[in-house]
PDB file of C-alpha atoms and ligand atoms in Angstrom:
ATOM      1  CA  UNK A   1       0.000   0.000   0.000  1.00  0.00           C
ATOM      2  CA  UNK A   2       0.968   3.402  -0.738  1.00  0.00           C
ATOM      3  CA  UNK A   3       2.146   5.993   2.594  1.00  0.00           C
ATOM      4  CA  UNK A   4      -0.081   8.178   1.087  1.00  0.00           C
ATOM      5  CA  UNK A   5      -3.021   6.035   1.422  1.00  0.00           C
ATOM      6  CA  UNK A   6      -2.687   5.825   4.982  1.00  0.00           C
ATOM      7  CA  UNK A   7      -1.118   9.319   6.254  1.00  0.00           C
ATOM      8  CA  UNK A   8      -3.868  11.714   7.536  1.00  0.00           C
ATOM      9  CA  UNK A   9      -4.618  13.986   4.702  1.00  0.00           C
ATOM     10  CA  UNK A  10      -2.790  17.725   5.066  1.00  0.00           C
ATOM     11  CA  UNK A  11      -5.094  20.087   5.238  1.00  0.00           C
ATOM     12  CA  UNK A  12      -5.233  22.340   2.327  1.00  0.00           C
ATOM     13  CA  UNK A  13      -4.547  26.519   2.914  1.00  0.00           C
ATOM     14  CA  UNK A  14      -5.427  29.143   0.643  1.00  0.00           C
ATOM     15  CA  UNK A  15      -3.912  32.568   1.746  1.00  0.00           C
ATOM     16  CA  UNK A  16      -5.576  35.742   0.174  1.00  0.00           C
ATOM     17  CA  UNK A  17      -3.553  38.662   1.044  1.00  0.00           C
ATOM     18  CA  UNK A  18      -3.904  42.382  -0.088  1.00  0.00           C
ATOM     19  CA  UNK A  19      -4.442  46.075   1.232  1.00  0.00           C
ATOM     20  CA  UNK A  20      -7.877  47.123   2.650  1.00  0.00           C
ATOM     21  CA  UNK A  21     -10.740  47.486   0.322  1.00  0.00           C
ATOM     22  CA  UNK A  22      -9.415  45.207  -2.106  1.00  0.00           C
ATOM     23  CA  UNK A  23     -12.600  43.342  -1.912  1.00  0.00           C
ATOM     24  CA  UNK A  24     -10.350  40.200  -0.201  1.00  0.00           C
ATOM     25  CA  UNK A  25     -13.064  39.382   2.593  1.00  0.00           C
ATOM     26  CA  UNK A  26     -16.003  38.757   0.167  1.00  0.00           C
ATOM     27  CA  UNK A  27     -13.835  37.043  -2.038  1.00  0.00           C
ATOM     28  CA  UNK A  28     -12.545  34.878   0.343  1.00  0.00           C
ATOM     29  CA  UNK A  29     -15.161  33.871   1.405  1.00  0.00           C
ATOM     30  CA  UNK A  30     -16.891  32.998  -1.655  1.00  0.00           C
ATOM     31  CA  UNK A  31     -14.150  31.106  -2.553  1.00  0.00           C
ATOM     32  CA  UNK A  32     -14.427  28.817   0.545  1.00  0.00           C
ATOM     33  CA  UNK A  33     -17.663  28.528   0.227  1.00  0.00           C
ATOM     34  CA  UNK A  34     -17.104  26.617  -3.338  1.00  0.00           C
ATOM     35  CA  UNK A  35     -14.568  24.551  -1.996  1.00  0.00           C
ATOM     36  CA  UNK A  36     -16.497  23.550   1.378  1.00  0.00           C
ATOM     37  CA  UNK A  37     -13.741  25.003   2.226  1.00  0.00           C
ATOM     38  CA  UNK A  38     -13.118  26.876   6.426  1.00  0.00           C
ATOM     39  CA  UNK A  39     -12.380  30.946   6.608  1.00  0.00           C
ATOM     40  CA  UNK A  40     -10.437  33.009   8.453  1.00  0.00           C
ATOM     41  CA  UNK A  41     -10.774  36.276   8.717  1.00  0.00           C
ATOM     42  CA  UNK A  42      -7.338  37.647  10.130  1.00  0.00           C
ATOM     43  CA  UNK A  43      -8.806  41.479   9.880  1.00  0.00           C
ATOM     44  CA  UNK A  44     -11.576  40.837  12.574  1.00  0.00           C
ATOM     45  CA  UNK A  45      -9.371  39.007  14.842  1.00  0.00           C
ATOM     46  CA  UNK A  46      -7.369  42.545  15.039  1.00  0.00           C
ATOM     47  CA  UNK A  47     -10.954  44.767  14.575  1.00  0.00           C
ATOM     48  CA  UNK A  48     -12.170  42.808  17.677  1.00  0.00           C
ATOM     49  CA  UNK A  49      -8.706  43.479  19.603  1.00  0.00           C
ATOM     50  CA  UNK A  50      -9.466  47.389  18.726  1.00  0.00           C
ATOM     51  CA  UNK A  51     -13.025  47.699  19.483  1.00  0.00           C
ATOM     52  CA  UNK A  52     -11.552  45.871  23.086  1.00  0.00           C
ATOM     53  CA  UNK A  53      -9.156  48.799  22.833  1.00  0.00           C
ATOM     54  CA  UNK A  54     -11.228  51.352  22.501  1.00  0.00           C
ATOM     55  CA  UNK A  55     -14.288  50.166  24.772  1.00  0.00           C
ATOM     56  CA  UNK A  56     -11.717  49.714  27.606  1.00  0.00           C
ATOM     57  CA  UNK A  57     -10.197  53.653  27.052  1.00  0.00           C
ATOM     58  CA  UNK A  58      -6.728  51.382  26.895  1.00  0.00           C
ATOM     59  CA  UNK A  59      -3.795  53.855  25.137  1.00  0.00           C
ATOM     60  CA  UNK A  60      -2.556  52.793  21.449  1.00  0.00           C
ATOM     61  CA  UNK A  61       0.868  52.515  23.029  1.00  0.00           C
ATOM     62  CA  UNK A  62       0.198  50.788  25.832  1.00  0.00           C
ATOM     63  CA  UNK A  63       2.021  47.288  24.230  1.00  0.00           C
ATOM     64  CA  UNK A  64       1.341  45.101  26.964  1.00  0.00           C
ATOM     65  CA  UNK A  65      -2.585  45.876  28.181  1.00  0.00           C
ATOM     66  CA  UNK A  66      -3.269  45.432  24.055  1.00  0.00           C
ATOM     67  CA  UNK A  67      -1.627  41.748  23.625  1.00  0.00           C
ATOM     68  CA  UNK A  68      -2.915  40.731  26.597  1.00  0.00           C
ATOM     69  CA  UNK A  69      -6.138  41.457  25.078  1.00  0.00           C
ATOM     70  CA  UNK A  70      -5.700  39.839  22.500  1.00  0.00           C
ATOM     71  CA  UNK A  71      -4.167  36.860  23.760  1.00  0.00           C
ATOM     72  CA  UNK A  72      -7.849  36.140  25.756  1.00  0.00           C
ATOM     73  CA  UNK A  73     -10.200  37.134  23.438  1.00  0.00           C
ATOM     74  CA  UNK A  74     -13.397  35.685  24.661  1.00  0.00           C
ATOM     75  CA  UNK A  75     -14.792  35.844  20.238  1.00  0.00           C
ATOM     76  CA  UNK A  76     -16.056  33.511  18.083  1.00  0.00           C
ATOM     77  CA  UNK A  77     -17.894  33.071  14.720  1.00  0.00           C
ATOM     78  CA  UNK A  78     -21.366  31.876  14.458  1.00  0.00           C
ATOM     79  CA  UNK A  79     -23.339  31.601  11.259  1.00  0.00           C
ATOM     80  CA  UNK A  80     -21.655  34.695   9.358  1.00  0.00           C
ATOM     81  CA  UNK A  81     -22.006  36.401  13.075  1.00  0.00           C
ATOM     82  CA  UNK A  82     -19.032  37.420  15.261  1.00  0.00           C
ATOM     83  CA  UNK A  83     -19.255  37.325  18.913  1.00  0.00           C
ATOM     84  CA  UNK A  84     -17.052  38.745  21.474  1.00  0.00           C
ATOM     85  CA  UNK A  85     -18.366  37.096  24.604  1.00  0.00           C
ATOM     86  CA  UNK A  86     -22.641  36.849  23.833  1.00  0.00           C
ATOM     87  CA  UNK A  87     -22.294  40.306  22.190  1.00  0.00           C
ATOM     88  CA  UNK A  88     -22.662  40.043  18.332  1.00  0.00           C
ATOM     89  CA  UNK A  89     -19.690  42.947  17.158  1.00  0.00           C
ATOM     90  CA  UNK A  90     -20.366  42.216  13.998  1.00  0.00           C
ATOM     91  CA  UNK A  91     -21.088  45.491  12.739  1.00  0.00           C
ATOM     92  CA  UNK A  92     -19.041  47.279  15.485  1.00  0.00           C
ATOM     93  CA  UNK A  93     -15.875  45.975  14.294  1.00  0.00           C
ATOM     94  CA  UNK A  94     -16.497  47.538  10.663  1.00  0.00           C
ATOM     95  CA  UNK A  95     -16.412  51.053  11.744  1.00  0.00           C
ATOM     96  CA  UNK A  96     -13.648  52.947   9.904  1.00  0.00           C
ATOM     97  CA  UNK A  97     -12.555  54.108  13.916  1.00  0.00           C
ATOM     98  CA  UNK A  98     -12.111  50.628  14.487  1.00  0.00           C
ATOM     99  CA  UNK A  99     -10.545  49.990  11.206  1.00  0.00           C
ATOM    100  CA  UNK A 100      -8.074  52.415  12.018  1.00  0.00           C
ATOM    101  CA  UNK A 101      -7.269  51.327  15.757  1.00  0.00           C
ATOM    102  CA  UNK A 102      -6.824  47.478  14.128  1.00  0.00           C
ATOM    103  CA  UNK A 103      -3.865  49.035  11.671  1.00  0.00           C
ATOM    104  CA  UNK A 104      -2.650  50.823  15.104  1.00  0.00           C
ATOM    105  CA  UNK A 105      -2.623  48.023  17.274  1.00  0.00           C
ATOM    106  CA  UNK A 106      -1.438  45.673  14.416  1.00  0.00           C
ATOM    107  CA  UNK A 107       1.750  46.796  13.862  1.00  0.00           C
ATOM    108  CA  UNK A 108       2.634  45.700  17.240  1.00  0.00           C
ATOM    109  CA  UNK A 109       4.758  42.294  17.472  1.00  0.00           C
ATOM    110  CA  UNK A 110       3.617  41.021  20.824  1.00  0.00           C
ATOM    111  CA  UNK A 111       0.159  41.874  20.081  1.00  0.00           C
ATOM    112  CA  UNK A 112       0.734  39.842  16.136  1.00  0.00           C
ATOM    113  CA  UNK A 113       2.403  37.090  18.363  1.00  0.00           C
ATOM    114  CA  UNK A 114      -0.671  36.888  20.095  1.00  0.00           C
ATOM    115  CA  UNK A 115      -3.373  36.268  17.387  1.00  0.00           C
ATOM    116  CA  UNK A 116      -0.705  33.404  16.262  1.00  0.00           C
ATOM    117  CA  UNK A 117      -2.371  30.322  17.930  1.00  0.00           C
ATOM    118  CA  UNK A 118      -5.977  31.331  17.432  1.00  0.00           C
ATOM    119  CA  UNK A 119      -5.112  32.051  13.443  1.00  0.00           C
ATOM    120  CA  UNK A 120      -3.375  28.527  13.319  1.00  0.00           C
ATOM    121  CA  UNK A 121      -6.619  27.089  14.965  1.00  0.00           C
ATOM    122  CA  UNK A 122      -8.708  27.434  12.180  1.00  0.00           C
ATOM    123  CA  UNK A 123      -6.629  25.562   9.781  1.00  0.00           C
ATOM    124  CA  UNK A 124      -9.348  22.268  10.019  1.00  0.00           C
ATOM    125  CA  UNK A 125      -9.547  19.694   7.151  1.00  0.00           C
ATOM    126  CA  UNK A 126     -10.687  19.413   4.304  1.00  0.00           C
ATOM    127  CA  UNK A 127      -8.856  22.865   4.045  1.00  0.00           C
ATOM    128  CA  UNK A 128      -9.011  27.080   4.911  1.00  0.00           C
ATOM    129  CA  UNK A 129      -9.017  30.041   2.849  1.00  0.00           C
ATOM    130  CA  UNK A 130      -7.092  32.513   5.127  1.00  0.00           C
ATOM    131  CA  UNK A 131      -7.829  36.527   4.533  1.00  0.00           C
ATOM    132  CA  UNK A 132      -5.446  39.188   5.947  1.00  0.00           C
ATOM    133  CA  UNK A 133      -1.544  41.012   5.382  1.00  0.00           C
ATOM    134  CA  UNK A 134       0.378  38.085   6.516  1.00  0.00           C
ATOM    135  CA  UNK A 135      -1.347  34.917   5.507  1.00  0.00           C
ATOM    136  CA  UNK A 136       1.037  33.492   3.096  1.00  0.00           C
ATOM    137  CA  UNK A 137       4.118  35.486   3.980  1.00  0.00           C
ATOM    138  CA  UNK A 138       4.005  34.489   8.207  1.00  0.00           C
ATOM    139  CA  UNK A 139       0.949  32.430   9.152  1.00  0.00           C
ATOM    140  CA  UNK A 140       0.994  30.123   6.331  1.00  0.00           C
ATOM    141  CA  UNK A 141       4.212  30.322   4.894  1.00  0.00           C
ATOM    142  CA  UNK A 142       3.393  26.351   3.315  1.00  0.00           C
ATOM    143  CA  UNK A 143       0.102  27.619   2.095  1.00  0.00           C
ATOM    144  CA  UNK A 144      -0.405  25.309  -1.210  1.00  0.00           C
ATOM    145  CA  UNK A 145      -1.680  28.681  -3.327  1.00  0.00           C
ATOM    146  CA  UNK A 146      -0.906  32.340  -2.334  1.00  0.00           C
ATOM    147  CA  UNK A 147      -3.200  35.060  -3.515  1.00  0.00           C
ATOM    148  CA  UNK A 148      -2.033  39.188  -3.153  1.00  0.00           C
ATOM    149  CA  UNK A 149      -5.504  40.781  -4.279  1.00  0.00           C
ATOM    150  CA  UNK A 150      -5.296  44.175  -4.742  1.00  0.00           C
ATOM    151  CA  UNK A 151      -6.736  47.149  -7.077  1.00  0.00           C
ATOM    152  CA  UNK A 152      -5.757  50.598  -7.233  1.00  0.00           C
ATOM    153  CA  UNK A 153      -6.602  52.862  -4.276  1.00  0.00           C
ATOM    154  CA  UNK A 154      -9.227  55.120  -6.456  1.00  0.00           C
ATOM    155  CA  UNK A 155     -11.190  52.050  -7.094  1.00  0.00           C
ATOM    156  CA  UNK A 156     -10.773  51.105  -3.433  1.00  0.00           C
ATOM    157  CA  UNK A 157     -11.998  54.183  -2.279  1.00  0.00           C
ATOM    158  CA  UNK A 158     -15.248  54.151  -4.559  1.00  0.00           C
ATOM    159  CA  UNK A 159     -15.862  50.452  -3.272  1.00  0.00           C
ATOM    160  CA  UNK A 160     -15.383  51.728   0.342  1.00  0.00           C
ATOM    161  CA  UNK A 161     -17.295  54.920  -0.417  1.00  0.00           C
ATOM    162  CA  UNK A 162     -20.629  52.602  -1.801  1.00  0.00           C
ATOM    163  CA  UNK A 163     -20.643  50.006   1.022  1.00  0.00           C
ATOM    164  CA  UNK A 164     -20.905  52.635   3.600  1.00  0.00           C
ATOM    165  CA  UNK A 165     -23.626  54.686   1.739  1.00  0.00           C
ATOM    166  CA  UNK A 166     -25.432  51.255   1.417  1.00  0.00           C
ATOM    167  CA  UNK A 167     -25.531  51.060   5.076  1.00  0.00           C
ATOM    168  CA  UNK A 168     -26.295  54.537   5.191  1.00  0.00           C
ATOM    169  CA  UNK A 169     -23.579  56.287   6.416  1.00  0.00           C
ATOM    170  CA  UNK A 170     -22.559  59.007   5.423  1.00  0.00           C
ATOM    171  CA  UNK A 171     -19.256  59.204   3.791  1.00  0.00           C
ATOM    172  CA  UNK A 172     -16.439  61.901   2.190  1.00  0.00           C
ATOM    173  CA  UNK A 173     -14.727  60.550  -0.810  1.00  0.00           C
ATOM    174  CA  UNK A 174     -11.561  62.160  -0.286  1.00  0.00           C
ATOM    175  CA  UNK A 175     -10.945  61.528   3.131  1.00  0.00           C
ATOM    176  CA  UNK A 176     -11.993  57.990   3.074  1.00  0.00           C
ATOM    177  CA  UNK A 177      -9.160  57.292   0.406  1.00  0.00           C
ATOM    178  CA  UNK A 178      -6.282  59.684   2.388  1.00  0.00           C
ATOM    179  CA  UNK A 179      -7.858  56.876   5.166  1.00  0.00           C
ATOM    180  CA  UNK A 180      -6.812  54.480   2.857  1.00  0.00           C
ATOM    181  CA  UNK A 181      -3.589  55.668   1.740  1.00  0.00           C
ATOM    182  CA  UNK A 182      -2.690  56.368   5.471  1.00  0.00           C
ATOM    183  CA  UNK A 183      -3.607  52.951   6.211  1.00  0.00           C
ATOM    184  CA  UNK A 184      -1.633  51.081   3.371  1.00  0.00           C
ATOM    185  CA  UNK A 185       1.262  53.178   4.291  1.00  0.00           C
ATOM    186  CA  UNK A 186       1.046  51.832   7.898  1.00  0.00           C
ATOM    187  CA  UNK A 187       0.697  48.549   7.091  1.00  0.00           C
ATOM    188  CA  UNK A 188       3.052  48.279   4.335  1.00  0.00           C
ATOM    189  CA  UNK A 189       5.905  50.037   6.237  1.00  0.00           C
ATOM    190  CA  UNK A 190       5.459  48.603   9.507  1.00  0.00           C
ATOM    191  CA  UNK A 191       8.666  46.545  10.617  1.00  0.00           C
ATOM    192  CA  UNK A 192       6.556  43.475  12.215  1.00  0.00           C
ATOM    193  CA  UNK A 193       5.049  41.219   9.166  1.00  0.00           C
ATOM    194  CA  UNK A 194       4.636  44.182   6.799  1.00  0.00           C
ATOM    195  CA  UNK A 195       1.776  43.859   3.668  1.00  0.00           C
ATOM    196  CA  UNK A 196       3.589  42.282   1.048  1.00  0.00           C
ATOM    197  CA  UNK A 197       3.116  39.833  -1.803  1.00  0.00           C
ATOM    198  CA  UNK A 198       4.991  36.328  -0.350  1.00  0.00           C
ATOM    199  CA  UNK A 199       7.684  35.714  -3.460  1.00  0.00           C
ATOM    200  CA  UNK A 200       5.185  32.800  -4.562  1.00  0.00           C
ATOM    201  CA  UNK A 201       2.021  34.680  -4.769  1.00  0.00           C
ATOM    202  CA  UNK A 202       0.282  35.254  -7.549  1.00  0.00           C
ATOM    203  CA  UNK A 203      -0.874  39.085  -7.755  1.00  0.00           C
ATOM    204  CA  UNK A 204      -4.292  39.758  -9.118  1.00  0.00           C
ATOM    205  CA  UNK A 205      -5.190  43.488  -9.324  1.00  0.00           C
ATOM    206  CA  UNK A 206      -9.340  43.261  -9.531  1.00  0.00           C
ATOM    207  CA  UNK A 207      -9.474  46.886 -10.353  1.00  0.00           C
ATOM    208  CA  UNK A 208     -11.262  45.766 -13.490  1.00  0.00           C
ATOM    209  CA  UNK A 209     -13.218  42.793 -12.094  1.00  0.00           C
ATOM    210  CA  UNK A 210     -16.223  42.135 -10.194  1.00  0.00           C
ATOM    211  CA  UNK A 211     -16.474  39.827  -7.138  1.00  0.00           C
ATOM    212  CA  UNK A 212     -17.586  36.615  -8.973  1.00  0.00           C
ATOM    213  CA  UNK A 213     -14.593  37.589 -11.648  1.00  0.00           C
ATOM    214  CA  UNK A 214     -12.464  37.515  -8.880  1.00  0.00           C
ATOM    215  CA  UNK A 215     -13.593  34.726  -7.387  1.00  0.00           C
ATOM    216  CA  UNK A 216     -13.499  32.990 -11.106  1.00  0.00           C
ATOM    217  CA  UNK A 217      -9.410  34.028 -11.278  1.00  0.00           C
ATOM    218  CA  UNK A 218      -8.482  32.420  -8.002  1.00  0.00           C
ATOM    219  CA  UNK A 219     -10.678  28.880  -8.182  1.00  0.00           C
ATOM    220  CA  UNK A 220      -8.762  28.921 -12.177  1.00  0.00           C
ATOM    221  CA  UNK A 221      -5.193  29.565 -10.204  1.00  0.00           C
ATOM    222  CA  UNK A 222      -6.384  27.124  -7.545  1.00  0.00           C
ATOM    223  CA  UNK A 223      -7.591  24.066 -10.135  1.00  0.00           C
ATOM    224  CA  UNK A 224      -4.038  24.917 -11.938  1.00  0.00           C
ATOM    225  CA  UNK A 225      -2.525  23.599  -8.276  1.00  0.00           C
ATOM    226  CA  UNK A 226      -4.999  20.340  -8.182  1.00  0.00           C
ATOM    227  CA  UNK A 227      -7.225  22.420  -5.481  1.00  0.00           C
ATOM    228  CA  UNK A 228     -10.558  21.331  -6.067  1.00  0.00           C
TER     229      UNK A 228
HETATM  230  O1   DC B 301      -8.577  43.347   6.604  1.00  0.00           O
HETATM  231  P1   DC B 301      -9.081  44.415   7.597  1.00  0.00           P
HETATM  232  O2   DC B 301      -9.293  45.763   6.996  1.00  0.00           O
HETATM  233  O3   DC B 301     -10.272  43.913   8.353  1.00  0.00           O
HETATM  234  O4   DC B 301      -7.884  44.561   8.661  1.00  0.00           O
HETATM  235  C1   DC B 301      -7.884  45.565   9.633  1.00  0.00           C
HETATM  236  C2   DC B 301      -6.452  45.887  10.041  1.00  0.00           C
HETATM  237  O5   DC B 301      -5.868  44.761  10.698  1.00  0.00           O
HETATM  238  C3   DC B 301      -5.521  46.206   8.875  1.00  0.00           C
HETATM  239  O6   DC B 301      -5.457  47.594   8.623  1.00  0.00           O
HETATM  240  C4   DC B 301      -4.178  45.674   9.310  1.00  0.00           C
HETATM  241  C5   DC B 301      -4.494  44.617  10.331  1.00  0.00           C
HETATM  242  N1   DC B 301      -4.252  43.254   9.860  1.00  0.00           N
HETATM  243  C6   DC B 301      -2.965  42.790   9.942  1.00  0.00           C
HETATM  244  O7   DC B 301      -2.062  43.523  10.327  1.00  0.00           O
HETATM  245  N2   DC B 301      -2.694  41.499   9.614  1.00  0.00           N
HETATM  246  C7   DC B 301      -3.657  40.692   9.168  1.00  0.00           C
HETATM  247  N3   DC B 301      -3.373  39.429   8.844  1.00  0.00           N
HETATM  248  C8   DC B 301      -4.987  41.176   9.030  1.00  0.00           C
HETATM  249  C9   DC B 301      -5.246  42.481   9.375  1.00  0.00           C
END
């Protein structure tokens, strides 16, 4: 008999990385969807480790009180839901102040160090699609295809710009994308796990594409690897 046909089967990881806006969390998890594949949404894990911030009046400096925060967050994900104890954050975590405070607190290595075990926890069988900065360049530096989605910070901006009028709030065009610049800048430049394409990843700029064309290009790069 062949090892192979008695080994546990490895669990398969997709990592989707790319700057905010890029459209990477619907995407994602789209794409898991089709596969019957698990998600992990990295972003939340440090949105839910700001909103603590904030709600607790904790300074953005103060390294120590943050990763201790988010080394015990009480959260978890039910049905599309996120909880932080029985509260559903859901929409508390998407706030463009707690957007913000997530790139603050994020570029702090103790607090990245951690999120580390609770990131690795989702990786179940049959497989994970993994959405953040750092999926395939620290997390899941095996990940079996690596996915940089991005599209140019005007486009961002517009996408930004309708989702929030669709919830109806009201928004400023310009300062959402100097928001967005300041945040890529942040996160790009930061010394701890910086946002960067991993040397393997395939970069697809979906300026031009809709979701499902989105979703389309990375299930095509994913068959090309025998993901199915
Ligand atoms: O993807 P998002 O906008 O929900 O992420 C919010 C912030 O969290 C982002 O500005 C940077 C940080 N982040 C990170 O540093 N590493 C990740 N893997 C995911 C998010």
């Amino acid at each position: 008999m062949d090892l192979q046909d008695i080994s546990p089967k490895k669990t398969v990881v997709i990592a989707i990385d790319g700057p905010t806006a890029s459209g990477k969390g619907t995407v994602a998890q789209r794409v898991a969807d089709r596969l019957g594949f698990h998600y992990l949404d990295s972003g939340a894990l440090y949105r839910l480790t700001a909103l603590s911030v904030l709600r607790a009046g904790i300074a953005e400096d103060d390294v120590g009180a943050i990763a201790s925060i988010a080394g015990s967050l009480p959260c978890s994900f039910k049905g599309g839901s996120i909880f932080l104890g029985c509260e559903d954050v859901s929409e508390d975590i998407r706030t463009e102040e707690a957007g913000n405070m997530a790139s603050k607190v994020a570029a702090h290595q103790p607090v990245r160090d951690a999120l580390v075990a609770l990131q690795l926890s989702f990786c179940q069988p049959p497989g994970l699609v993994a959405d953040g900065r750092d999926m395939g360049t620290v997390i899941f530096p095996n990940a079996d295809a690596k996915i940089f989605l991005t599209a140019s910070v005007e486009v961002r901006a517009q996408r930004r710009y309708k989702q929030l009028l669709e919830k109806g709030v009201s928004a400023n065009i310009d300062i959402l994308r100097k928001d967005l610049e300041e945040r890529d800048r942040r996160d790009s430049e930061r010394k701890s796990s910086p946002l960067k394409p991993a040397a393997d990843a395939v970069i697809l700029d979906s300026s031009d594409l809709g979701i499902e064309e989105s979703v389309q290009a990375i299930l095509d790069i994913c068959m090309m690897k025998n993901i199915r």
